mmCIF file of C-alpha atoms in Angstrom:
data_model
loop_
_atom_site.group_PDB
_atom_site.id
_atom_site.type_symbol
_atom_site.label_atom_id
_atom_site.label_comp_id
_atom_site.label_asym_id
_atom_site.label_seq_id
_atom_site.Cartn_x
_atom_site.Cartn_y
_atom_site.Cartn_z
ATOM 1 C CA MET R 173 -117.409 -188.751 24.741
ATOM 2 C CA LYS R 174 -119.152 -187.957 28.177
ATOM 3 C CA ARG R 175 -121.625 -190.722 27.594
ATOM 4 C CA ILE R 176 -119.081 -193.701 27.126
ATOM 5 C CA LEU R 177 -117.104 -192.201 29.846
ATOM 6 C CA ARG R 178 -120.445 -192.253 32.149
ATOM 7 C CA VAL R 179 -120.960 -195.883 30.966
ATOM 8 C CA ALA R 180 -117.250 -197.091 31.297
ATOM 9 C CA SER R 181 -117.387 -195.408 34.996
ATOM 10 C CA ASP R 182 -120.893 -197.286 35.619
ATOM 11 C CA VAL R 183 -119.603 -200.732 34.594
ATOM 12 C CA PHE R 184 -116.135 -200.316 36.347
ATOM 13 C CA GLU R 185 -117.645 -199.630 39.746
ATOM 14 C CA ASN R 186 -120.304 -202.225 39.344
ATOM 15 C CA VAL R 187 -117.341 -204.874 38.964
ATOM 16 C CA SER R 188 -115.473 -203.067 41.757
ATOM 17 C CA VAL R 189 -118.650 -203.802 43.855
ATOM 18 C CA ALA R 190 -118.456 -207.367 42.959
ATOM 19 C CA PHE R 191 -114.695 -207.801 44.024
ATOM 20 C CA LEU R 192 -115.493 -205.689 47.206
ATOM 21 C CA ALA R 193 -117.947 -208.795 48.141
ATOM 22 C CA ILE R 194 -115.582 -211.246 46.983
ATOM 23 C CA LEU R 195 -112.856 -209.691 49.105
ATOM 24 C CA CYS R 196 -115.427 -209.745 52.299
ATOM 25 C CA LEU R 197 -116.359 -212.996 51.730
ATOM 26 C CA SER R 198 -112.588 -214.433 51.658
ATOM 27 C CA VAL R 199 -111.993 -212.285 54.520
ATOM 28 C CA PHE R 200 -114.033 -213.364 56.608
ATOM 29 C CA THR R 201 -113.712 -217.070 55.104
ATOM 30 C CA GLN R 202 -110.114 -216.913 56.248
ATOM 31 C CA ILE R 203 -110.836 -215.475 59.664
ATOM 32 C CA ILE R 204 -113.258 -218.559 60.163
ATOM 33 C CA LEU R 205 -110.657 -221.119 58.983
ATOM 34 C CA ARG R 206 -107.735 -219.560 61.280
ATOM 35 C CA ASN R 207 -109.956 -218.932 64.382
ATOM 36 C CA VAL R 208 -112.348 -221.733 64.405
ATOM 37 C CA PHE R 209 -110.192 -224.660 62.304
ATOM 38 C CA SER R 210 -106.691 -223.520 62.823
ATOM 39 C CA ILE R 211 -106.155 -223.571 59.356
ATOM 40 C CA GLY R 212 -105.065 -220.842 56.583
ATOM 41 C CA SER R 213 -105.304 -220.956 52.770
ATOM 42 C CA VAL R 214 -102.885 -219.445 50.831
ATOM 43 C CA VAL R 215 -105.848 -219.272 48.018
ATOM 44 C CA LEU R 216 -108.058 -217.304 49.786
ATOM 45 C CA GLU R 217 -105.296 -214.914 50.816
ATOM 46 C CA GLU R 218 -104.137 -214.519 47.240
ATOM 47 C CA LEU R 219 -107.531 -214.144 46.245
ATOM 48 C CA ALA R 220 -108.309 -211.004 48.756
ATOM 49 C CA ARG R 221 -105.039 -209.096 47.273
ATOM 50 C CA VAL R 222 -106.184 -209.326 43.709
ATOM 51 C CA SER R 223 -110.017 -208.215 44.655
ATOM 52 C CA LEU R 224 -108.373 -205.713 46.649
ATOM 53 C CA VAL R 225 -106.070 -204.712 43.962
ATOM 54 C CA THR R 226 -108.765 -204.794 41.235
ATOM 55 C CA LEU R 227 -111.127 -202.867 43.466
ATOM 56 C CA VAL R 228 -108.624 -199.878 43.981
ATOM 57 C CA PHE R 229 -107.564 -199.696 40.472
ATOM 58 C CA LEU R 230 -110.940 -200.030 38.919
ATOM 59 C CA MET R 231 -112.058 -197.211 41.082
ATOM 60 C CA ILE R 232 -109.856 -194.505 40.368
ATOM 61 C CA PRO R 233 -110.777 -193.537 37.118
ATOM 62 C CA VAL R 234 -114.385 -193.551 38.573
ATOM 63 C CA LEU R 235 -113.402 -191.579 41.372
ATOM 64 C CA THR R 236 -111.761 -188.868 38.975
ATOM 65 C CA LEU R 237 -114.603 -188.570 36.561
ATOM 66 C CA ARG R 238 -116.840 -187.747 39.541
ATOM 67 C CA LYS R 239 -113.917 -185.633 41.299
ATOM 68 C CA GLN R 240 -114.567 -187.165 44.282
ATOM 69 C CA GLN R 241 -111.141 -187.875 45.176
ATOM 70 C CA ILE R 242 -109.670 -187.163 48.561
ATOM 71 C CA ILE R 243 -108.686 -183.397 48.152
ATOM 72 C CA VAL R 244 -108.062 -180.952 51.189
ATOM 73 C CA ASP R 245 -109.192 -177.768 48.999
ATOM 74 C CA PHE R 246 -109.461 -175.312 51.904
ATOM 75 C CA VAL R 247 -107.022 -173.039 50.066
ATOM 76 C CA LEU R 248 -107.875 -173.252 46.773
ATOM 77 C CA ASN R 249 -111.247 -172.001 47.425
ATOM 78 C CA LYS R 250 -109.864 -169.169 49.086
ATOM 79 C CA LEU R 251 -107.883 -168.301 45.901
ATOM 80 C CA PRO R 252 -109.616 -166.025 43.112
ATOM 81 C CA ALA R 253 -110.895 -168.096 39.998
ATOM 82 C CA PRO R 254 -107.871 -167.435 37.316
ATOM 83 C CA VAL R 255 -105.654 -168.620 40.187
ATOM 84 C CA ARG R 256 -107.482 -171.606 40.860
ATOM 85 C CA LYS R 257 -108.122 -172.754 37.593
ATOM 86 C CA GLY R 258 -104.511 -172.772 37.392
ATOM 87 C CA PHE R 259 -104.229 -174.896 40.073
ATOM 88 C CA ASP R 260 -106.700 -177.021 38.774
ATOM 89 C CA LEU R 261 -104.824 -177.626 35.190
ATOM 90 C CA ALA R 262 -101.960 -178.244 37.255
ATOM 91 C CA ILE R 263 -103.505 -180.811 39.190
ATOM 92 C CA GLN R 264 -105.058 -182.528 36.376
ATOM 93 C CA LEU R 265 -101.635 -182.921 34.816
ATOM 94 C CA ILE R 266 -100.021 -184.347 37.824
ATOM 95 C CA CYS R 267 -102.905 -187.050 37.924
ATOM 96 C CA LEU R 268 -102.820 -187.511 34.359
ATOM 97 C CA ALA R 269 -98.507 -187.638 34.596
ATOM 98 C CA CYS R 270 -98.898 -189.971 37.241
ATOM 99 C CA SER R 271 -101.488 -192.456 35.175
ATOM 100 C CA VAL R 272 -99.393 -192.548 32.295
ATOM 101 C CA TYR R 273 -95.931 -193.038 34.284
ATOM 102 C CA LEU R 274 -97.967 -196.577 36.298
ATOM 103 C CA LEU R 275 -99.423 -197.575 32.605
ATOM 104 C CA ILE R 276 -95.446 -197.339 31.494
ATOM 105 C CA ALA R 277 -94.586 -199.162 34.030
ATOM 106 C CA ILE R 278 -96.613 -201.706 33.680
ATOM 107 C CA CYS R 279 -95.608 -202.425 30.130
ATOM 108 C CA ASN R 280 -92.256 -202.615 30.827
ATOM 109 C CA ILE R 281 -93.189 -205.433 34.171
ATOM 110 C CA MET R 282 -95.304 -207.146 31.354
ATOM 111 C CA LYS R 283 -92.355 -207.234 28.402
ATOM 112 C CA MET R 284 -90.255 -209.533 30.953
ATOM 113 C CA ASN R 285 -93.251 -211.274 32.902
ATOM 114 C CA TYR R 286 -96.365 -211.048 31.215
ATOM 115 C CA ASN R 287 -96.671 -215.155 31.587
ATOM 116 C CA VAL R 288 -95.354 -215.159 35.030
ATOM 117 C CA ARG R 289 -98.125 -217.354 37.318
ATOM 118 C CA THR R 290 -99.456 -216.119 40.907
ATOM 119 C CA ALA R 291 -98.439 -218.253 43.746
ATOM 120 C CA ALA R 292 -101.593 -219.829 44.687
ATOM 121 C CA LEU R 293 -104.227 -219.010 42.089
ATOM 122 C CA LYS R 294 -101.832 -219.948 39.217
ATOM 123 C CA MET R 295 -103.344 -216.738 37.300
ATOM 124 C CA PRO R 296 -101.164 -215.255 34.518
ATOM 125 C CA ASN R 297 -99.390 -211.764 34.898
ATOM 126 C CA TYR R 298 -101.422 -210.531 32.084
ATOM 127 C CA ILE R 299 -104.726 -211.392 33.779
ATOM 128 C CA PHE R 300 -103.564 -209.675 37.229
ATOM 129 C CA TYR R 301 -102.536 -206.514 35.477
ATOM 130 C CA LEU R 302 -105.678 -205.969 33.623
ATOM 131 C CA PRO R 303 -107.630 -204.547 35.950
ATOM 132 C CA MET R 304 -104.769 -202.080 36.937
ATOM 133 C CA THR R 305 -103.877 -200.949 32.938
ATOM 134 C CA LEU R 306 -108.034 -200.674 32.194
ATOM 135 C CA GLY R 307 -108.308 -198.571 35.217
ATOM 136 C CA LEU R 308 -105.247 -196.675 34.489
ATOM 137 C CA THR R 309 -106.041 -195.993 30.906
ATOM 138 C CA LEU R 310 -109.763 -194.804 32.003
ATOM 139 C CA ASP R 311 -108.104 -192.618 34.390
ATOM 140 C CA VAL R 312 -105.881 -190.616 31.587
ATOM 141 C CA ILE R 313 -108.974 -190.318 29.367
ATOM 142 C CA GLY R 314 -110.487 -188.861 32.210
ATOM 143 C CA SER R 315 -108.246 -186.406 33.001
ATOM 144 C CA LEU R 316 -107.520 -185.407 29.901
ATOM 145 C CA ASP R 317 -111.349 -184.669 29.763
ATOM 146 C CA HIS R 318 -111.467 -182.515 32.968
ATOM 147 C CA PHE R 319 -108.442 -180.691 31.320
ATOM 148 C CA ILE R 320 -109.987 -179.658 28.196
ATOM 149 C CA ASP R 321 -112.889 -178.688 30.061
ATOM 150 C CA THR R 322 -111.431 -176.751 32.244
ATOM 151 C CA VAL R 323 -109.148 -175.209 29.946
ATOM 152 C CA LYS R 324 -112.552 -174.297 27.932
ATOM 153 C CA GLY R 325 -113.916 -172.851 30.926
ATOM 154 C CA LYS R 326 -116.563 -175.430 31.518
ATOM 155 C CA GLU R 327 -117.522 -176.695 35.016
ATOM 156 C CA ALA R 328 -117.027 -180.585 34.966
ATOM 157 C CA ALA R 329 -120.063 -182.502 35.487
ATOM 158 C CA LYS R 330 -120.040 -184.533 39.428
#
């Protein structure tokens, strides 16, 4: 299971890097178009937005699996081990619940709007929401894996 999660995490990271390059290129091109030629492009604007959303949601599970989320843990580090374990379990459950909630929200949105297209790129919503769904699904699996490891007393690999 850990190997599958690691491979999926690596794939998501590589795809995210590609979307980061697309984001940078589209923003840079947009800056040149606006400042040099006094024109803008709604297609580049939407491409940048799609790239940013994809980048963020594909990197969420990567950071979760590596335990590299932004964590302020100076208080947790001062707690005794059993109390800290309880907090770790609670934090993992909250992360899991948020991802499940967002997946349910996306499903509800898709029930009504799956074939609605974006304004400039004419991309169907089901394609726009696919990276979010994939990222959140892997985040749920990763959070469950970390939760099980914490319950068993194993230290998750970073």
